[in-house]
Short mmCIF file of C-alpha atoms in Angstrom, two decimals:
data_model
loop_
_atom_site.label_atom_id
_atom_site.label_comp_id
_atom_site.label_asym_id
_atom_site.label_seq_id
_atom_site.Cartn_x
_atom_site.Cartn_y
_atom_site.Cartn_z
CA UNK A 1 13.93 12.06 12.28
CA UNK A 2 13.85 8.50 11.07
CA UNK A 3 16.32 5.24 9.98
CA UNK A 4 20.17 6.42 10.38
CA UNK A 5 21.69 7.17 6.67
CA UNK A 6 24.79 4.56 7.59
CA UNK A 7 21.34 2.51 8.53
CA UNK A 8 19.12 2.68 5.50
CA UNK A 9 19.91 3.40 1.89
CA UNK A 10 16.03 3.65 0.06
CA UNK A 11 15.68 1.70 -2.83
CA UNK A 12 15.30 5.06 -5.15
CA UNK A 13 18.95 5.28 -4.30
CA UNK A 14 20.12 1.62 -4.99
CA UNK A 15 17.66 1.75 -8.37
CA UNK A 16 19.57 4.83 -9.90
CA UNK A 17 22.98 3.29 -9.36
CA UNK A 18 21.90 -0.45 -10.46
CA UNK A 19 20.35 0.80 -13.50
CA UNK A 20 23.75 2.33 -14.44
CA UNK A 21 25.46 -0.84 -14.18
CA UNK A 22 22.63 -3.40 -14.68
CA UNK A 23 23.00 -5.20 -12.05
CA UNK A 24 21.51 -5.49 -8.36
CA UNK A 25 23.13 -5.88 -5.52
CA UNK A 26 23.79 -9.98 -3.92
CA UNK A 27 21.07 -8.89 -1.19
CA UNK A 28 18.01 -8.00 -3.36
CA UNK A 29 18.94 -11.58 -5.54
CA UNK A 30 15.97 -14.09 -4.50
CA UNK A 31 16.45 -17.89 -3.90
CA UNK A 32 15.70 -19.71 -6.78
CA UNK A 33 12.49 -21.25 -5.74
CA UNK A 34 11.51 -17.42 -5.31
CA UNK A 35 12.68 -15.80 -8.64
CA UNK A 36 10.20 -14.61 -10.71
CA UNK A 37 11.92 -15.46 -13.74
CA UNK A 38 11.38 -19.22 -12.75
CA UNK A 39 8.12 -19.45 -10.97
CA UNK A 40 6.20 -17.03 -12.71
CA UNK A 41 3.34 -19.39 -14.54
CA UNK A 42 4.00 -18.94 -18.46
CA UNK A 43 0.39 -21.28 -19.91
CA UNK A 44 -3.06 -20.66 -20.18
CA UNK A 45 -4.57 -19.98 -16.36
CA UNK A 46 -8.19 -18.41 -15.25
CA UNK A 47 -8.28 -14.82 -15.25
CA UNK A 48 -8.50 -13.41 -11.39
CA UNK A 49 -12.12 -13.14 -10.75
CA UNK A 50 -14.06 -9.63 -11.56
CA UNK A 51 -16.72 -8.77 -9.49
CA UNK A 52 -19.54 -6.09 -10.52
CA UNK A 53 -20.74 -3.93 -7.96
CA UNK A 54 -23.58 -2.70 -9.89
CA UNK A 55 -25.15 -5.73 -10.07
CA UNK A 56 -28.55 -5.20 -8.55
CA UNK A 57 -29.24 -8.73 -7.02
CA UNK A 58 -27.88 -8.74 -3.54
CA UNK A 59 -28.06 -12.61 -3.13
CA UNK A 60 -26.07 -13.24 -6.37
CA UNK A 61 -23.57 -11.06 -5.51
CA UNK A 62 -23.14 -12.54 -1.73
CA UNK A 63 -22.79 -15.66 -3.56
CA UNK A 64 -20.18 -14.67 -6.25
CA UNK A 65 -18.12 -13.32 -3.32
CA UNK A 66 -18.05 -16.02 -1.15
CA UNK A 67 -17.50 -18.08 -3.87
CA UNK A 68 -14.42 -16.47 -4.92
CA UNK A 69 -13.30 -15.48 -1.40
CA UNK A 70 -12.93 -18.94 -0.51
CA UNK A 71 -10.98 -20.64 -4.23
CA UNK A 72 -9.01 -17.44 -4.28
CA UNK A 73 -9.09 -14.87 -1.30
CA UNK A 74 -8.45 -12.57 -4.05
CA UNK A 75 -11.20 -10.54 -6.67
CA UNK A 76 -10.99 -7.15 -8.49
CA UNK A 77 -14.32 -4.56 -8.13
CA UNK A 78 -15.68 -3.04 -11.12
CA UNK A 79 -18.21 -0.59 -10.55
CA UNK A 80 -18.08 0.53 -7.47
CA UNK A 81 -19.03 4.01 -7.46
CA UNK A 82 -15.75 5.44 -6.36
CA UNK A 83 -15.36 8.36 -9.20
CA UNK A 84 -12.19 7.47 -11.63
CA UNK A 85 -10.91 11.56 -10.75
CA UNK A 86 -10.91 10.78 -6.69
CA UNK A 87 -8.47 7.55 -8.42
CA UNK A 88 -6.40 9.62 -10.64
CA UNK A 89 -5.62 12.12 -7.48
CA UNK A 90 -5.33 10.12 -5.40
CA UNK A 91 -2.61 8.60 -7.51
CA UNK A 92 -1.03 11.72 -8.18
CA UNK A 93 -0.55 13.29 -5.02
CA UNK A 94 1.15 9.88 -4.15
CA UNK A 95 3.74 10.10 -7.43
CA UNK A 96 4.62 13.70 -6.83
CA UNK A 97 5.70 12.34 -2.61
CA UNK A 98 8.12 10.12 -4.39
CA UNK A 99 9.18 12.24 -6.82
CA UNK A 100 10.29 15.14 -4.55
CA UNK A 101 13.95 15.25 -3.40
CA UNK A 102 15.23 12.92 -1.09
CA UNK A 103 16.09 15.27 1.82
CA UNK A 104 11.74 16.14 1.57
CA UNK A 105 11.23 12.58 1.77
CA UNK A 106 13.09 11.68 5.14
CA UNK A 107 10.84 14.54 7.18
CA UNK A 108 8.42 12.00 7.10
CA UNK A 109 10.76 9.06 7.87
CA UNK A 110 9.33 6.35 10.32
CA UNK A 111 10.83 7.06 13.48
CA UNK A 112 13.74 4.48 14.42
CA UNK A 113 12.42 2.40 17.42
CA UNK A 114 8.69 3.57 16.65
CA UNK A 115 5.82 0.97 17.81
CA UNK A 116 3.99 1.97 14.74
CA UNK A 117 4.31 1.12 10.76
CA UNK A 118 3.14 5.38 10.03
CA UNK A 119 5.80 7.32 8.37
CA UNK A 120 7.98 6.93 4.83
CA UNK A 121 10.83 3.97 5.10
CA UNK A 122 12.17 0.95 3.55
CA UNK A 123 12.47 -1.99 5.60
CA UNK A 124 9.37 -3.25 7.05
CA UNK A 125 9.58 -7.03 9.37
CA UNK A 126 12.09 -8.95 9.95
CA UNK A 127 13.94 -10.25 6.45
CA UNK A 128 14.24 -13.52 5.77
CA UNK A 129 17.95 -15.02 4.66
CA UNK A 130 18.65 -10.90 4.81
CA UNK A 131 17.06 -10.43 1.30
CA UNK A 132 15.61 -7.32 0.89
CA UNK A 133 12.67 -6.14 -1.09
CA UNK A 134 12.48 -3.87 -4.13
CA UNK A 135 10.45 -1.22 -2.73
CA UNK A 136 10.24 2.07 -0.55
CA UNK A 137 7.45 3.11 1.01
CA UNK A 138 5.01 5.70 3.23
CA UNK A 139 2.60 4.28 5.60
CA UNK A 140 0.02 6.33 7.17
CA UNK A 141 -3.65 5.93 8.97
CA UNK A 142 -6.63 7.33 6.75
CA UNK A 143 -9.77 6.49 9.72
CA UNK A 144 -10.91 6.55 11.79
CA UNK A 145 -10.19 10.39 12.56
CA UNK A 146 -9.20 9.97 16.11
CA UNK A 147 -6.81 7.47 14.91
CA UNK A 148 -4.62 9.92 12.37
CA UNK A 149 -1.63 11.48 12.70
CA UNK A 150 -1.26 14.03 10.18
CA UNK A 151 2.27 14.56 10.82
CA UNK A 152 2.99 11.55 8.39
CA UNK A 153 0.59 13.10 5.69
CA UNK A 154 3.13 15.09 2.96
CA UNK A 155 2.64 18.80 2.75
CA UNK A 156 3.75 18.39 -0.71
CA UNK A 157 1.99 17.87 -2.89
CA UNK A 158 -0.21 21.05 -0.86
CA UNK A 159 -3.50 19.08 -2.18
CA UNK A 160 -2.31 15.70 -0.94
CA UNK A 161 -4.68 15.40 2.24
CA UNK A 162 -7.88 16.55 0.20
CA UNK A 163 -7.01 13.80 -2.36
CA UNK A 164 -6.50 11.16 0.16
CA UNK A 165 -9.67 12.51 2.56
CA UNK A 166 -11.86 12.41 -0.43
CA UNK A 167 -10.90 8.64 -1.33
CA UNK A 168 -11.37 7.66 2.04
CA UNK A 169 -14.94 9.02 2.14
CA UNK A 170 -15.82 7.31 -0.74
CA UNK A 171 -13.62 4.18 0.55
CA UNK A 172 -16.21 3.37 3.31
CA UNK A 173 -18.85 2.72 1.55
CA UNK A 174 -16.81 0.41 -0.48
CA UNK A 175 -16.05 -1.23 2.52
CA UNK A 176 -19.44 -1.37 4.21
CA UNK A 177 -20.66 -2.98 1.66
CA UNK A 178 -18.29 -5.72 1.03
CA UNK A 179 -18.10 -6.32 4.91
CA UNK A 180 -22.02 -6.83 4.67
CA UNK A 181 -21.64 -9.19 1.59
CA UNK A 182 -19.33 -11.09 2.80
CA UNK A 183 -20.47 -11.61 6.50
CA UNK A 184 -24.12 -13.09 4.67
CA UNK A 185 -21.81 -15.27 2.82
CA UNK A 186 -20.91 -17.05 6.05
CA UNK A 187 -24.44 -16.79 7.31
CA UNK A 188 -23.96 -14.01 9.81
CA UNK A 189 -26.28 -10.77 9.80
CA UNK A 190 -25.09 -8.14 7.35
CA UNK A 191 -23.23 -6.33 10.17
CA UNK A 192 -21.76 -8.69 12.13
CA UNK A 193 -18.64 -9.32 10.75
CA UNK A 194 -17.92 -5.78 10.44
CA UNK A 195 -18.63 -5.45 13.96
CA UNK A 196 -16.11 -8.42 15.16
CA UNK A 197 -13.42 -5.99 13.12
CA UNK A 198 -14.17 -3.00 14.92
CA UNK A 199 -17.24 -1.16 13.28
CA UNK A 200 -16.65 2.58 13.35
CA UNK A 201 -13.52 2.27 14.56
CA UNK A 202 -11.90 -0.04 11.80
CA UNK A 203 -8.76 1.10 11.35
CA UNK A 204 -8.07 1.96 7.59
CA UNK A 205 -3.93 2.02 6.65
CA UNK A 206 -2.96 3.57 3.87
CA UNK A 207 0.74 2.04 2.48
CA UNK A 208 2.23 3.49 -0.67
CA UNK A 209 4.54 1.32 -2.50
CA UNK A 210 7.09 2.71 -5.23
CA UNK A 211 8.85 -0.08 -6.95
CA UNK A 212 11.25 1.61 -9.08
CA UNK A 213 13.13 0.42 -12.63
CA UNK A 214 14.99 -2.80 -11.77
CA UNK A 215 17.89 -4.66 -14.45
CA UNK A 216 16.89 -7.78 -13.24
CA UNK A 217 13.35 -8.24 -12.25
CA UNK A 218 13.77 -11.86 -12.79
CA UNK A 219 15.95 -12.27 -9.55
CA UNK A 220 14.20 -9.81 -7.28
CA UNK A 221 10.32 -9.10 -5.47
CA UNK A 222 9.24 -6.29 -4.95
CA UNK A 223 7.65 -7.54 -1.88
CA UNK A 224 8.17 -11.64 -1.35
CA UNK A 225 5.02 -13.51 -0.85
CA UNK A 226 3.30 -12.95 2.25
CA UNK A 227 -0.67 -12.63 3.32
CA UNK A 228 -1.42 -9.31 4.45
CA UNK A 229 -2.72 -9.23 8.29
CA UNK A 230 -5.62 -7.12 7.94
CA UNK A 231 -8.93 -7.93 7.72
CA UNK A 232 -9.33 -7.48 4.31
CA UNK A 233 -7.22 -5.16 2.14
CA UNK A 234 -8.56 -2.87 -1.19
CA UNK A 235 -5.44 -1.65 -3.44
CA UNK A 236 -5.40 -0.04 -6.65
CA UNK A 237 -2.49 0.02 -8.45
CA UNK A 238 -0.94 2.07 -11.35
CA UNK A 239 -0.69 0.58 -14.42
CA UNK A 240 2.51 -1.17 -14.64
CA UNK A 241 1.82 -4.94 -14.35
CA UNK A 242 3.24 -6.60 -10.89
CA UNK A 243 0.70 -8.31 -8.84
CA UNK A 244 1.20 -11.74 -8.78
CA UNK A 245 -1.51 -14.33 -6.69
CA UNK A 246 -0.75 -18.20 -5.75
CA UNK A 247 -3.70 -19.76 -7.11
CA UNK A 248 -3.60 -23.75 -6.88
CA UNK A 249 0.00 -24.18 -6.97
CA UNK A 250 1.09 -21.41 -9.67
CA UNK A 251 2.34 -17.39 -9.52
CA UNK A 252 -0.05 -15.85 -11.52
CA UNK A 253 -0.27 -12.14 -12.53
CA UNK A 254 -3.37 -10.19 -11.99
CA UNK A 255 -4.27 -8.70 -14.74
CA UNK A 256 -4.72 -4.65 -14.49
CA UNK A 257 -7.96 -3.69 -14.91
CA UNK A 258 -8.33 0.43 -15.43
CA UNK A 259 -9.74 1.65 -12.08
CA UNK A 260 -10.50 -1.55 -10.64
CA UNK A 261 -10.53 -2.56 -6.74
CA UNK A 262 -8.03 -5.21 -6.18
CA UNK A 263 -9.55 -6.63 -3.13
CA UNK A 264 -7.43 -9.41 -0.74
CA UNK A 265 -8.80 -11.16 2.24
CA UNK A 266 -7.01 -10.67 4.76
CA UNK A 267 -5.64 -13.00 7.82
CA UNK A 268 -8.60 -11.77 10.37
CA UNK A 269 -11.09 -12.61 7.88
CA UNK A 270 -9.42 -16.19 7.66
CA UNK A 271 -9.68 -16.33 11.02
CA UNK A 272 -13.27 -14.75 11.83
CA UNK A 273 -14.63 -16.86 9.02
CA UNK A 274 -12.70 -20.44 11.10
CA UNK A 275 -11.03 -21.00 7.80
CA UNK A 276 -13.68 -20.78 5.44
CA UNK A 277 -12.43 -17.63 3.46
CA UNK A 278 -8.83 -17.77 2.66
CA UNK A 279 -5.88 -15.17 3.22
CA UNK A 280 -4.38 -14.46 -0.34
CA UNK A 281 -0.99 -15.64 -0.65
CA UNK A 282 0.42 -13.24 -3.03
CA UNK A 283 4.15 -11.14 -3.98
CA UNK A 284 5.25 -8.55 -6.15
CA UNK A 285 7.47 -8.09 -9.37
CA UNK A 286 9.23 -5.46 -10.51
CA UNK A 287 9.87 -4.16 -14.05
CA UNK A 288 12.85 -3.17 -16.09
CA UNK A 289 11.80 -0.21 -17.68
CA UNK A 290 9.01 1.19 -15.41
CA UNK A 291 8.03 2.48 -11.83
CA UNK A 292 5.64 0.53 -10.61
CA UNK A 293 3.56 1.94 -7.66
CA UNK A 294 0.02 0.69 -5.31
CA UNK A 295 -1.65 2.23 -2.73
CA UNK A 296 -3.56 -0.70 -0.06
CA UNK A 297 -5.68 -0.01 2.39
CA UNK A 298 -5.39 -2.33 5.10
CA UNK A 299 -8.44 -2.53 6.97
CA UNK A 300 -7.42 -3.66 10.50
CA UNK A 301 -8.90 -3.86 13.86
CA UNK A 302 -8.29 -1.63 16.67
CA UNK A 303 -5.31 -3.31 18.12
CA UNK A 304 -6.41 -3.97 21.26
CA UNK A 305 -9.33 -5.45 19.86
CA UNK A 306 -9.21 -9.84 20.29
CA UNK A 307 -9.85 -11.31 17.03
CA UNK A 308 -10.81 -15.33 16.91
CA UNK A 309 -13.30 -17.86 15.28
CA UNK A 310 -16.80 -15.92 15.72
CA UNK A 311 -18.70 -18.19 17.94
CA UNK A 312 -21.65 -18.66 15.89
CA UNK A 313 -19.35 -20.34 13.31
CA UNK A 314 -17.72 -22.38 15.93
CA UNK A 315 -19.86 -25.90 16.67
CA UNK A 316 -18.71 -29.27 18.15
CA UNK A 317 -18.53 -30.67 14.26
CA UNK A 318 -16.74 -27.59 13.83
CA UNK A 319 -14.36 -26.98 16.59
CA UNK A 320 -12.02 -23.28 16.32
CA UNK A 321 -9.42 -23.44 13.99
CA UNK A 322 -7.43 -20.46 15.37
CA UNK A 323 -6.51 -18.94 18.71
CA UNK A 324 -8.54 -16.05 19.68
CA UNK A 325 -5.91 -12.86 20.49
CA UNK A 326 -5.34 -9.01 20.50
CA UNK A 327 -4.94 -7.65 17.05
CA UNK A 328 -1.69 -6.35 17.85
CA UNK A 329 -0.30 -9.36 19.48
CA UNK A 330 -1.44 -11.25 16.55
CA UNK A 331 0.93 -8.67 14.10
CA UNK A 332 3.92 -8.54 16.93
CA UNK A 333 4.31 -12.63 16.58
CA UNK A 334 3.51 -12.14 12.51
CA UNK A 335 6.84 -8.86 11.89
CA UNK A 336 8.73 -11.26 14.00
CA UNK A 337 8.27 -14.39 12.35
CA UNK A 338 6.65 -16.18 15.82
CA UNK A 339 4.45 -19.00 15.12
CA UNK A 340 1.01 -17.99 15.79
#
């Protein structure tokens, strides 16, 4: 099951061989307007916003997360309820996948040809200029339950779905309320926007990233700067520094916060919202010493579900800004590099 071996060769493999040589192979090498080593901003830059969930006024926190959703399209949560041991395990159960032996691994490689992202691979869209990214990964669906396929949940770690089912419970609530904040901040009712994503049926998508030891993390990315096409996206990362945001004209890094959300608007919300909040541009590095992993949840619509300006935000003074369109039309034409 999955990616040929002449096909694929994971990154774990190319790490442990450029390490011993220090150097990287010509296709992981980033143009030079890409390299981190260049464009990484070296002065004195704001600090990504923090947000504090426990904050008991509703209206000031609608209004701190609108604010920041549209300069940034980017925050970190602090406070959110979710305990810091559903974190940890849900941190280690991911680890021990990518530690196990490679052979384990490829059982849950993404079928070749498969419509869906689900299963543990390396490639993901179409590369640009043939560069590839410093990363492996596992993709899988977390909600709603008629929407999982436990066949691309590891057996291994054997207390890897109760890790991963206890986040997610805990997730929602997370996400219900952020939905609700941020559809007031665009003067909907609380629910709406969460309804013009799909409601119950918002489709959560879990991807792991492992970015192992590079020689030269000042040629490669991890992953190259994109937006992600959900509707909004909550990460947390371990703690080896990587995330890097485009924040009026510079590559900043985010700085780790201990058991933070790292929360990125997502293209639908850009779109929903007719422009107001902004998609995150934003890439990651890779270290010399250290593996660097994340875990995002993508929170997407059904894919059959059309996504477009919502029509209470659309007026004559403020015509749509975006085409209205399936969900998974909309991420065919993004993997495939069609104008949209």
């Amino acid at each position: 099951m999955g990616d040929s071996k002449e096909e694929v060769k994971r990154i774990q493999d190319v790490a442990s061989v450029a390490n011993a040589t220090d150097t990287i192979p010509a296709d992981f090498i980033r143009p030079e307007d890409e390299r981190p080593g260049l464009t990484t901003y070296k002065g004195d830059l704001p600090q990504v916003p923090v947000i504090d969930f426990s904050i008991k006024d509703d209206e000031k926190l609608v209004a701190q997360i609108y604010d920041v959703s549209c300069k940034w399209g980017f925050f970190q949560i602090v406070n959110h309820e979710i305990p810091n041991d559903v974190i940890s395990k849900l941190k280690e159960v991911g680890i021990t996948f990518f530690e196990l032996p490679q052979e384990e691994k490829e059982v849950y490689a993404k079928p070749p040809g498969a419509k869906s992202v689900e299963g543990y691979g390396t490639k993901l869209q179409k590369e640009v200029n043939g560069i590839k990214g410093w990363v492996d990964h596992l993709f899988h669906i977390l909600s709603p339950p008629s929407a999982v396929n436990y066949k691309f949940w590891p057996d291994n770690p054997p207390s890897y779905r109760e890790a991963n089912e206890e986040y997610t419970k805990y997730l929602h609530k997370v996400e219900e309320r952020l939905l609700s904040y941020l559809s007031k901040g665009i003067g909907l009712e609380e629910n709406e926007l969460r309804t013009a994503v799909g409601g119950d049926d918002l489709v959560y998508l879990l991807k792991i990233n492992y970015y192992p030891p590079c020689p030269r993390p000042d040629l490669a990315l991890g992953v190259p700067a994109h937006t992600d096409m959900s509707a909004v996206t909550i990460l947390v990362p371990n703690d080896v520094q990587g995330l890097q945001v485009f924040h009026e004209g510079n590559w900043i890094d985010a700085q780790y916060i201990p058991n933070a959300l790292v929360i990125h608007i997502g293209d639908q919300l850009e779109i929903l919202s007719n422009g107001k909040y902004k998609a995150v541009l934003h890439r990651t590095t890779v270290n010399k010493e250290k593996t660097r992993l994340s875990w995002p949840v993508f929170m997407e619509p059904p894919e059959d579900m059309e996504v477009g300006p919502h029509p209470k935000l659309v007026t004559d003074e403020n015509p749509a800004k975006y085409k209205t369109k399936k969900y998974c039309d909309y991420v065919y034409c993004k993997f495939n590099k069609i104008p949209q």
